[in-house]
């Protein structure tokens, strides 16, 4: 057995105590009181009691000094006595250390009492070197004294125990904090419940007061009506009594009495009419058990105690760790309960923050999906390491916080070289999108065709082969408001209008059109055509009638795009012209700007997307609405763009770039 014996130093407690921690004069152990070690000027140490006895003997002999009992050097007796001598710091430290240090037990072999047991770290076995050589593993072995192994393991045990204690102390604090939070939330809920009770009592008291008020009003109205009737009765009665009394007292003749009798008879009929009370006394308060049941049901539905079984320590977050600056991302939080089961409902107080490299803390928006999951939306505005933190109930979820690395680079999410068949794209140039039919049209000039793709999944729908594309010269595409396609063919010197099947609807030829390479539809009265031979921009109407030239020369123009009735011209910069040729906006017009724009489009939100090339660097520049400088560039980091041309905005904040130099299409995100 090849073994390595590790040599260690083991101090014997008794030997160390005898040689270093006893007074050389009285041979007693040092302590911190009577036999405190005192350091003499000669650097020897003697206990306080011995020095006091020696000093007393010297004074009794009339001397003010004594000799060191070890080296016999003359030592002056301090004026304040022996106690003022400097204590021996090193000896005191050793005394304290040895008083705290446990006495180590050196394990010995039962057969060989003088042989210390050894421990093999490789085999994890204790053995005696005289009894046997123990090995269960091939290769080198590390052997140390068993006493040293015990001490090491004891230290490890104490260290682990200390770690465990710290964790338990932390657990105690966190549990206590949660109990305190429960008490606080309980008090808040009690206050809200009491507020609800107060409001309900106010509503009930208000309803009772309203009903009593209505009852009093109704009863008073009835009594007033009857009192008025009572007054009429009393007046009639008094009138009849008075007339009868007058008739009897005056002794009228028979004719007059007969007349009075006739009048009283008529009044009798009136009296019979007013004898019936105008109002009735019926008043009854009605309420049904159903209404009370409805009230009870409503009360049972008023207020709700929301609880959560979510355990933050088990809940997990799915987040992309490497993201691109200025793009929006969604992190998915899945909550899990204490049983390890995914929660099925939401409502948890989720808090999320994103800390920038500058230390700025941004709060993020959280969307509750009400199924136990939450969508956390975030976007970084600067590059560098960001810290993404998610908490529930103020407690961090599993593995939170997360480090998110933000870069300025972006690679294509999809790359298309073959479209539906084995025919590879060859010199693709222009691209347009029909948002109504969700179709993308690609001018595949090298193959003499127009490829039609489905916009969402970029799958092939159809291919157009026609005379407008057969000579590999169809370089410009545009879409009219009647969903027909305008194709600029420079070799034929014409603009073709096609339907989606490739059927020719119209052919526009004009003596002013020499070599059209780009076309853009703005309105029926404004179709812009770039003539590369003349380096001019012409304006035609939908019938092909010439309208005007834009003033000036346009040698660096690479693309045209119609937007809101105007024309965007892409060249050394991006300029927007009215149909009359007036420049109404200049984008990307920095003085130090270099390179050329070769494709441009505008999405539904007003973002301008433009391909740009300068020397060996080609990018897609993204402009916010009404901005004259790009927000950021898309560099296609892993697969560089080479002579990008057409660009279209796709659904879902994506864009498609026609990479002419690489004969392919690439898809990126821009929001």
XYZ file of C-alpha atoms in Angstrom:
671
model
C 0.000 0.000 0.000
C 1.423 3.350 -1.065
C 0.654 5.766 1.733
C 1.566 9.250 2.797
C 2.122 9.884 6.486
C 1.187 13.419 7.340
C 3.413 14.766 10.131
C 1.574 16.851 12.698
C 2.652 18.610 15.883
C 0.854 17.530 19.036
C 1.572 19.373 22.287
C 1.329 17.521 25.572
C -0.774 19.547 27.977
C 1.172 18.561 31.124
C 4.600 19.174 29.531
C 3.533 22.569 28.223
C 2.073 23.516 31.593
C 5.234 22.412 33.456
C 7.687 24.187 31.159
C 5.921 27.464 30.498
C 3.065 28.120 32.891
C 4.641 27.612 36.375
C 6.644 30.027 38.471
C 10.360 29.029 38.410
C 10.751 30.080 42.051
C 7.841 28.421 43.874
C 6.984 25.928 41.100
C 3.259 26.738 41.399
C 0.932 27.379 38.463
C 0.347 30.951 37.457
C -3.127 32.375 37.993
C -4.826 35.712 37.653
C -4.802 36.663 41.336
C -2.147 35.811 44.005
C 0.295 34.147 41.628
C -0.188 36.588 38.759
C 2.860 36.543 36.420
C 4.995 39.720 36.614
C 7.523 40.675 33.952
C 10.897 41.899 35.278
C 13.231 44.308 33.519
C 15.483 41.384 32.626
C 12.532 39.802 30.703
C 12.110 36.945 33.192
C 8.697 36.155 34.671
C 8.107 35.429 38.378
C 4.805 35.161 40.226
C 3.573 38.111 42.280
C 3.710 36.236 45.620
C 7.395 35.248 45.217
C 8.383 38.780 44.199
C 6.526 40.218 47.191
C 8.442 37.904 49.573
C 11.803 38.728 47.936
C 11.064 42.475 48.047
C 10.044 42.294 51.716
C 13.337 40.534 52.607
C 15.317 43.224 50.743
C 13.498 46.058 52.514
C 14.058 44.440 55.920
C 17.772 44.532 55.096
C 17.513 48.230 54.213
C 17.797 47.697 50.466
C 15.602 49.296 47.768
C 16.343 46.605 45.171
C 16.580 42.834 44.817
C 18.186 40.331 42.489
C 16.295 38.351 39.853
C 16.062 34.754 41.180
C 16.871 33.453 37.680
C 19.618 35.659 36.212
C 20.650 37.527 39.441
C 20.276 40.932 37.712
C 19.616 43.817 40.111
C 15.920 44.942 40.008
C 14.735 48.245 41.513
C 11.707 47.924 43.840
C 8.897 50.188 42.526
C 7.764 52.969 44.862
C 4.162 51.715 44.605
C 5.153 48.154 45.412
C 5.353 44.909 43.499
C 1.773 45.258 42.229
C 2.847 48.098 39.951
C 5.242 45.852 38.020
C 4.221 45.211 34.425
C 2.201 41.987 34.008
C 3.538 39.341 31.630
C 1.113 39.662 28.749
C 2.248 36.526 26.876
C 2.051 34.299 29.965
C -1.391 35.673 30.826
C -2.600 34.917 27.290
C -1.245 31.365 27.481
C -2.850 30.834 30.889
C -6.216 31.982 29.535
C -5.805 29.824 26.450
C -4.905 26.680 28.380
C -7.693 27.250 30.857
C -10.185 27.241 27.979
C -8.507 24.501 25.970
C -9.808 21.000 26.541
C -7.295 18.313 27.257
C -6.955 16.091 24.243
C -7.208 12.366 24.676
C -4.707 10.530 22.505
C -6.262 7.207 21.452
C -3.844 4.292 21.901
C -3.949 0.719 20.631
C -5.324 -1.735 23.194
C -2.610 -4.261 22.236
C 0.170 -1.717 21.989
C -0.453 0.932 24.676
C 2.463 3.058 23.541
C 1.382 3.153 19.889
C -0.976 5.935 18.850
C -3.799 4.924 16.538
C -3.724 6.207 12.972
C -6.517 7.250 10.627
C -6.572 6.702 6.850
C -8.531 9.522 5.188
C -8.704 7.602 1.913
C -10.205 4.450 3.453
C -11.969 6.294 6.291
C -10.562 3.664 8.691
C -8.758 3.647 12.079
C -5.868 1.200 12.498
C -2.683 0.477 14.421
C 0.543 0.500 12.451
C 1.931 -2.430 14.467
C -1.207 -4.558 14.186
C -1.929 -4.391 10.456
C -1.709 -2.329 7.309
C -5.294 -1.693 6.269
C -6.291 -0.852 2.699
C -9.521 -1.041 0.733
C -8.501 1.293 -2.072
C -5.730 1.129 -4.589
C -3.544 4.139 -5.075
C -2.007 6.567 -2.552
C -3.381 6.883 0.967
C -3.299 9.829 3.333
C -2.655 8.761 6.941
C -2.838 11.085 9.954
C -2.901 10.478 13.740
C -6.354 9.482 14.924
C -6.286 12.203 17.581
C -5.744 14.809 14.864
C -8.617 13.342 12.850
C -10.872 13.533 15.914
C -9.907 17.167 16.458
C -10.518 18.035 12.812
C -13.877 16.296 12.752
C -14.829 17.930 16.030
C -13.977 21.314 14.560
C -16.003 20.487 11.455
C -18.880 19.338 13.639
C -18.775 22.564 15.631
C -18.571 24.614 12.438
C -21.545 22.814 10.901
C -23.449 23.099 14.164
C -22.739 26.827 14.203
C -23.960 27.117 10.625
C -27.089 25.174 11.487
C -27.664 27.388 14.516
C -27.342 30.508 12.389
C -29.825 29.120 9.878
C -32.241 28.224 12.660
C -31.853 31.688 14.164
C -32.632 33.175 10.763
C -35.628 30.842 10.459
C -36.822 31.962 13.876
C -36.586 35.601 12.855
C -38.384 35.060 9.553
C -41.160 33.028 11.190
C -41.558 35.678 13.874
C -41.691 38.360 11.196
C -44.429 36.403 9.456
C -46.355 36.099 12.727
C -46.008 39.854 13.221
C -47.218 40.398 9.658
C -50.225 38.145 10.330
C -51.069 40.178 13.425
C -50.738 43.399 11.463
C -52.894 42.114 8.602
C -55.421 40.775 11.100
C -55.730 44.230 12.643
C -56.138 45.809 9.206
C -58.840 43.292 8.260
C -60.633 43.821 11.576
C -60.692 47.564 10.955
C -62.131 47.031 7.479
C -64.749 44.601 8.803
C -65.699 47.114 11.484
C -65.958 49.773 8.787
C -68.260 47.452 6.817
C -70.395 46.850 9.901
C -70.697 50.596 10.487
C -71.751 51.157 6.881
C -74.315 48.344 7.024
C -75.763 49.701 10.269
C -75.985 53.139 8.674
C -77.763 51.675 5.645
C -80.221 49.697 7.828
C -80.888 52.664 10.116
C -81.368 54.865 7.075
C -83.872 52.437 5.553
C -85.800 52.136 8.835
C -85.848 55.908 9.234
C -87.074 56.260 5.643
C -89.901 53.760 6.201
C -90.955 55.398 9.502
C -90.920 58.790 7.828
C -93.106 57.468 5.004
C -95.481 55.879 7.527
C -95.842 59.129 9.479
C -96.397 61.149 6.308
C -99.043 58.750 5.009
C -100.904 58.614 8.350
C -100.900 62.418 8.645
C -102.252 62.805 5.110
C -105.095 60.388 5.873
C -105.920 62.118 9.175
C -105.837 65.568 7.595
C -108.265 64.469 4.910
C -110.632 62.970 7.491
C -110.358 66.051 9.714
C -111.387 68.224 6.772
C -114.367 65.929 6.215
C -115.165 66.166 9.927
C -115.221 69.967 9.722
C -117.628 69.845 6.778
C -119.936 67.520 8.739
C -119.891 69.845 11.740
C -120.683 72.865 9.573
C -123.648 71.114 7.921
C -124.965 69.939 11.272
C -124.719 73.404 12.793
C -126.411 74.956 9.785
C -129.339 72.520 9.899
C -129.827 72.987 13.639
C -129.793 76.730 13.229
C -132.314 76.757 10.406
C -134.669 74.370 12.234
C -134.447 76.462 15.364
C -135.241 79.633 13.402
C -138.197 77.986 11.688
C -139.752 76.810 14.976
C -139.093 80.013 16.856
C -140.562 82.260 14.153
C -143.600 80.048 13.579
C -143.493 80.339 9.828
C -146.470 79.504 7.764
C -147.093 76.068 6.440
C -145.775 76.971 3.000
C -142.419 78.082 4.404
C -142.170 75.055 6.635
C -142.841 72.859 3.640
C -140.019 74.625 1.794
C -137.682 74.087 4.717
C -138.598 70.409 4.809
C -137.777 70.159 1.107
C -134.391 71.866 1.661
C -133.562 69.615 4.586
C -134.483 66.577 2.509
C -131.969 67.663 -0.119
C -129.335 68.234 2.548
C -130.071 64.773 3.871
C -128.876 63.373 0.578
C -125.715 65.478 0.881
C -125.256 64.267 4.447
C -125.519 60.693 3.272
C -122.724 61.393 0.786
C -120.365 62.848 3.366
C -121.227 60.196 5.876
C -118.771 57.837 4.155
C -115.111 58.609 5.244
C -113.008 59.860 2.382
C -109.989 57.848 3.616
C -109.632 54.372 5.046
C -107.589 53.379 8.058
C -105.830 50.481 6.398
C -102.040 50.609 6.862
C -99.881 47.492 7.044
C -96.104 46.977 6.939
C -95.252 44.019 4.732
C -92.056 42.038 4.410
C -91.533 38.478 3.345
C -89.191 35.761 4.421
C -87.909 35.667 0.855
C -86.801 39.277 1.109
C -85.107 38.554 4.402
C -83.481 35.551 2.795
C -82.292 37.721 -0.075
C -80.858 40.217 2.384
C -79.138 37.393 4.214
C -77.767 36.072 0.948
C -76.485 39.518 0.023
C -74.895 39.892 3.439
C -73.201 36.534 3.018
C -71.722 37.756 -0.256
C -70.562 41.087 1.150
C -66.869 41.008 1.900
C -64.455 38.187 1.328
C -61.402 37.021 3.212
C -58.749 36.406 0.614
C -56.163 33.792 1.559
C -53.215 32.307 -0.264
C -51.532 28.930 -0.065
C -48.506 30.127 -2.046
C -45.076 29.327 -0.645
C -42.602 31.834 -2.124
C -39.582 29.595 -1.478
C -41.039 26.961 -3.858
C -42.447 29.342 -6.473
C -40.306 29.648 -9.571
C -39.655 32.224 -12.257
C -38.837 31.501 -15.871
C -36.874 34.437 -17.258
C -34.463 34.880 -20.143
C -31.031 35.619 -18.692
C -29.551 37.258 -21.813
C -31.706 39.935 -23.429
C -31.335 42.749 -25.941
C -31.575 46.386 -24.947
C -34.852 48.247 -25.729
C -36.801 45.038 -26.402
C -39.739 43.964 -24.265
C -39.660 40.578 -22.528
C -42.057 38.573 -20.371
C -40.954 36.561 -17.344
C -43.359 33.861 -16.163
C -43.931 33.410 -12.422
C -45.493 30.095 -11.381
C -46.721 29.953 -7.785
C -46.536 26.694 -5.834
C -48.142 25.845 -2.494
C -46.545 24.158 0.510
C -47.556 20.728 -0.818
C -45.521 21.316 -3.975
C -48.653 21.684 -6.124
C -49.018 24.500 -8.648
C -51.598 27.013 -7.448
C -54.763 27.333 -9.526
C -55.772 30.889 -8.632
C -54.109 34.279 -8.461
C -54.436 37.313 -6.247
C -51.023 37.142 -4.573
C -49.256 40.462 -3.838
C -46.380 40.011 -6.292
C -43.716 42.703 -6.348
C -40.974 42.797 -8.973
C -38.054 45.162 -9.503
C -35.284 45.561 -12.037
C -32.082 47.179 -10.794
C -29.928 48.802 -13.475
C -26.106 48.818 -13.483
C -26.319 52.369 -12.094
C -28.268 51.145 -9.068
C -31.605 52.613 -10.192
C -34.511 50.408 -9.045
C -37.444 50.183 -11.460
C -40.774 48.633 -10.482
C -42.212 46.314 -13.126
C -45.773 45.652 -14.253
C -47.290 42.321 -13.215
C -50.255 40.752 -15.029
C -52.279 38.266 -12.963
C -53.488 35.420 -15.190
C -55.809 34.189 -12.384
C -54.519 30.635 -12.801
C -51.569 30.711 -10.428
C -49.231 32.261 -12.983
C -48.174 35.855 -13.491
C -46.632 37.629 -16.478
C -43.908 40.131 -15.596
C -43.086 42.573 -18.376
C -39.725 44.295 -18.456
C -37.483 46.172 -20.846
C -33.939 47.399 -20.278
C -32.851 50.791 -21.574
C -29.102 50.309 -21.053
C -26.609 47.496 -21.490
C -24.856 45.678 -18.641
C -25.807 43.418 -15.760
C -29.256 44.009 -14.281
C -30.694 42.426 -11.141
C -34.221 41.024 -11.472
C -36.000 40.456 -8.149
C -39.388 38.843 -7.466
C -41.070 38.716 -4.054
C -44.414 37.454 -2.776
C -45.599 38.714 0.631
C -42.238 40.494 0.778
C -40.411 37.130 0.620
C -38.187 36.157 -2.285
C -39.187 33.372 -4.629
C -36.863 30.501 -5.458
C -33.430 31.603 -6.759
C -34.392 35.289 -6.637
C -32.731 37.678 -7.369
C -31.602 36.811 -10.890
C -28.771 38.348 -12.880
C -29.884 39.456 -16.342
C -27.272 40.450 -18.874
C -28.400 43.089 -21.359
C -26.545 43.365 -24.645
C -26.838 45.642 -27.652
C -26.613 42.687 -30.044
C -29.497 40.743 -31.541
C -29.454 37.682 -33.744
C -32.150 36.612 -36.164
C -34.925 34.507 -34.650
C -35.563 32.873 -38.027
C -33.594 32.573 -41.267
C -35.244 31.508 -44.540
C -33.250 30.560 -47.614
C -35.597 27.984 -49.113
C -39.260 28.884 -49.475
C -41.518 25.847 -49.469
C -39.549 24.023 -52.160
C -35.996 23.090 -52.983
C -35.571 26.313 -54.937
C -33.316 28.686 -53.020
C -33.902 32.407 -52.956
C -31.646 34.174 -55.409
C -31.053 37.906 -55.216
C -34.252 38.710 -53.275
C -34.757 42.452 -53.234
C -38.077 44.096 -52.381
C -40.730 43.130 -49.841
C -44.241 44.414 -49.075
C -47.008 43.236 -46.738
C -50.782 43.235 -47.146
C -52.131 43.527 -43.601
C -55.705 42.895 -44.752
C -54.980 39.484 -46.255
C -51.947 38.840 -44.007
C -49.667 38.163 -46.975
C -46.054 39.088 -47.696
C -44.793 39.582 -51.251
C -41.074 39.028 -51.936
C -39.417 39.960 -55.221
C -37.133 36.977 -55.921
C -35.391 38.561 -58.894
C -32.778 35.858 -59.443
C -35.490 33.241 -59.920
C -37.773 35.595 -61.876
C -40.730 35.286 -59.535
C -42.699 36.870 -56.703
C -43.024 34.692 -53.601
C -46.151 35.075 -51.445
C -45.817 34.122 -47.759
C -48.260 33.886 -44.875
C -47.263 36.693 -42.486
C -47.655 34.949 -39.114
C -45.651 31.773 -39.714
C -43.834 32.733 -42.950
C -45.113 29.667 -44.767
C -45.412 29.579 -48.552
C -48.847 30.395 -49.966
C -48.135 30.743 -53.669
C -45.626 31.858 -56.296
C -46.204 34.312 -59.140
C -44.508 33.715 -62.498
C -45.471 36.227 -65.159
C -44.051 38.445 -67.869
C -43.496 41.250 -65.368
C -40.974 39.090 -63.479
C -39.647 36.686 -66.111
C -36.589 38.708 -67.153
C -35.143 38.939 -63.607
C -35.682 42.711 -63.570
C -38.639 43.128 -61.195
C -36.877 45.156 -58.501
C -39.644 47.342 -57.067
C -42.895 46.353 -55.337
C -45.773 48.331 -53.866
C -49.348 47.635 -52.794
C -52.324 49.748 -53.931
C -55.437 50.512 -51.916
C -57.349 47.966 -54.026
C -54.897 45.217 -52.985
C -53.255 44.987 -56.380
C -49.468 44.808 -56.737
C -47.345 47.374 -58.538
C -44.150 45.912 -60.010
C -41.314 48.104 -61.310
C -39.362 46.370 -64.100
C -36.291 48.376 -65.058
C -35.383 46.250 -68.071
C -38.826 46.648 -69.652
C -39.122 50.297 -68.543
C -42.658 49.809 -67.243
C -44.807 49.578 -64.126
C -47.069 46.511 -64.038
C -50.218 46.227 -61.939
C -50.967 42.597 -60.998
C -53.543 40.811 -58.918
C -52.470 38.231 -56.320
C -52.543 35.472 -58.934
C -50.153 37.345 -61.244
C -52.812 38.360 -63.730
C -51.927 41.701 -65.335
C -54.485 44.410 -64.586
C -52.655 47.345 -66.100
C -49.322 48.257 -67.646
C -48.024 51.785 -67.170
C -45.577 53.034 -69.774
C -44.571 56.621 -70.311
C -41.961 58.407 -72.318
C -40.569 59.943 -69.125
C -39.968 56.497 -67.613
C -36.612 55.103 -68.709
C -35.347 52.660 -66.092
C -37.761 52.310 -63.122
C -36.239 50.462 -60.167
C -38.567 51.458 -57.308
C -42.264 52.229 -57.061
C -44.387 53.463 -54.145
C -48.159 53.892 -53.991
C -49.317 56.844 -51.863
C -52.773 57.444 -53.393
C -54.588 57.068 -56.696
C -53.208 60.459 -57.654
C -49.695 59.842 -56.355
C -47.573 56.910 -57.464
C -43.859 57.629 -57.091
C -41.369 55.985 -59.451
C -37.583 56.096 -59.099
C -35.846 56.259 -62.466
C -32.258 55.160 -61.794
C -31.084 56.084 -65.264
C -32.248 59.698 -64.960
C -31.724 59.767 -61.185
C -35.160 61.348 -60.839
C -38.425 60.657 -59.043
C -41.601 60.825 -61.126
C -45.168 61.152 -59.896
C -47.925 59.358 -61.848
C -51.589 58.729 -61.156
C -53.207 55.313 -61.062
C -54.006 55.536 -64.778
C -50.368 56.096 -65.655
C -50.689 59.787 -66.459
C -47.585 61.826 -65.749
C -48.071 64.382 -62.965
C -44.687 65.898 -62.167
C -41.012 65.414 -61.385
C -39.572 65.954 -57.927
C -37.154 68.854 -58.192
C -33.462 68.019 -58.003
C -31.441 64.878 -58.597
C -31.515 61.703 -56.492
C -28.348 59.709 -57.232
C -28.217 57.870 -53.885
C -31.877 56.895 -53.546
C -32.352 53.146 -53.031
C -35.995 52.780 -51.976
C -39.401 54.510 -51.917
C -42.301 53.936 -49.537
C -45.828 55.364 -49.550
C -47.278 56.363 -46.186
C -50.365 58.452 -45.347
C -50.503 59.938 -48.842
C -46.835 60.971 -48.768
C -43.625 59.442 -50.114
C -40.635 58.410 -47.950
C -37.387 58.531 -49.944
C -34.523 56.367 -48.605
C -30.975 57.307 -49.558
C -28.266 59.012 -47.557
C -31.089 59.921 -45.174
C -34.856 59.426 -44.892
C -36.981 62.233 -46.291
C -40.752 62.480 -46.468
C -42.206 64.335 -49.469
C -45.709 65.507 -50.219
C -47.218 64.522 -53.615
C -46.178 67.935 -54.923
C -42.524 67.263 -54.086
C -42.252 69.389 -50.931
C -39.963 67.929 -48.241
C -42.013 67.882 -45.044
C -39.739 65.793 -42.796
C -36.082 64.812 -42.658
C -35.122 61.775 -40.583
C -31.604 60.530 -39.776
C -30.032 63.743 -41.037
C -26.998 63.904 -38.736
C -24.057 65.777 -40.202
C -21.628 62.924 -39.588
C -23.999 60.253 -40.882
C -22.466 57.930 -43.461
C -23.731 55.061 -45.525
C -27.023 54.589 -47.370
C -30.521 53.440 -46.519
C -31.666 50.675 -48.851
C -35.130 49.822 -47.528
C -37.808 51.441 -45.394
C -41.278 50.786 -43.979
C -43.598 52.190 -41.298
C -45.580 50.018 -38.871
C -49.105 50.688 -37.591
C -47.763 52.593 -34.551
C -45.616 54.953 -36.606
C -42.241 53.255 -36.023
C -39.907 53.692 -38.997
C -37.800 50.621 -39.839
C -34.956 51.142 -42.281
C -32.089 48.977 -43.517
C -28.746 50.782 -43.599
C -25.289 49.852 -44.911
C -21.908 51.493 -44.479
C -18.731 49.749 -45.589
C -18.734 46.325 -43.909
C -21.484 47.116 -41.389
C -25.148 46.610 -42.222
C -27.946 47.108 -39.702
C -31.648 47.788 -39.352
C -32.308 51.159 -37.730
C -35.415 51.592 -35.590
C -36.934 55.084 -35.291
C -39.664 55.953 -32.816
C -42.623 58.003 -34.132
C -41.710 61.643 -34.770
C -38.050 60.972 -33.888
C -35.246 62.120 -36.174
C -32.575 59.813 -34.718
C -32.626 56.023 -34.360
C -33.563 54.512 -31.026
C -31.281 51.516 -31.609
C -29.767 49.315 -34.319
C -30.329 45.637 -35.063
C -26.962 44.157 -36.030
C -27.763 40.448 -36.641
C -24.792 39.584 -34.446
C -24.365 35.848 -35.128
C -25.131 36.044 -38.849
C -24.238 39.469 -40.211
C -26.431 41.211 -42.746
C -24.854 41.667 -46.152
C -26.478 44.248 -48.429
C -29.921 44.253 -46.762
C -32.663 45.757 -48.909
C -36.404 45.428 -48.327
C -37.945 45.421 -44.860
C -41.532 44.908 -43.628
C -43.150 45.047 -40.184
C -44.696 41.725 -39.142
C -47.365 41.020 -36.519
C -46.077 40.634 -32.973
C -43.497 43.463 -33.055
C -41.316 41.564 -35.526
C -39.724 42.651 -38.773
C -38.565 40.781 -41.843
C -35.404 41.849 -43.657
C -34.495 40.831 -47.188
C -30.775 39.977 -46.968
C -29.748 40.369 -50.598
C -26.094 39.460 -50.115
C -26.893 36.222 -48.263
C -29.881 35.263 -50.479
C -32.178 34.851 -47.500
C -34.850 36.410 -45.304
C -34.246 37.167 -41.621
C -36.703 37.885 -38.831
C -35.947 40.104 -35.818
C -37.800 41.762 -32.979
C -37.907 45.538 -32.711
C -40.149 46.091 -29.646
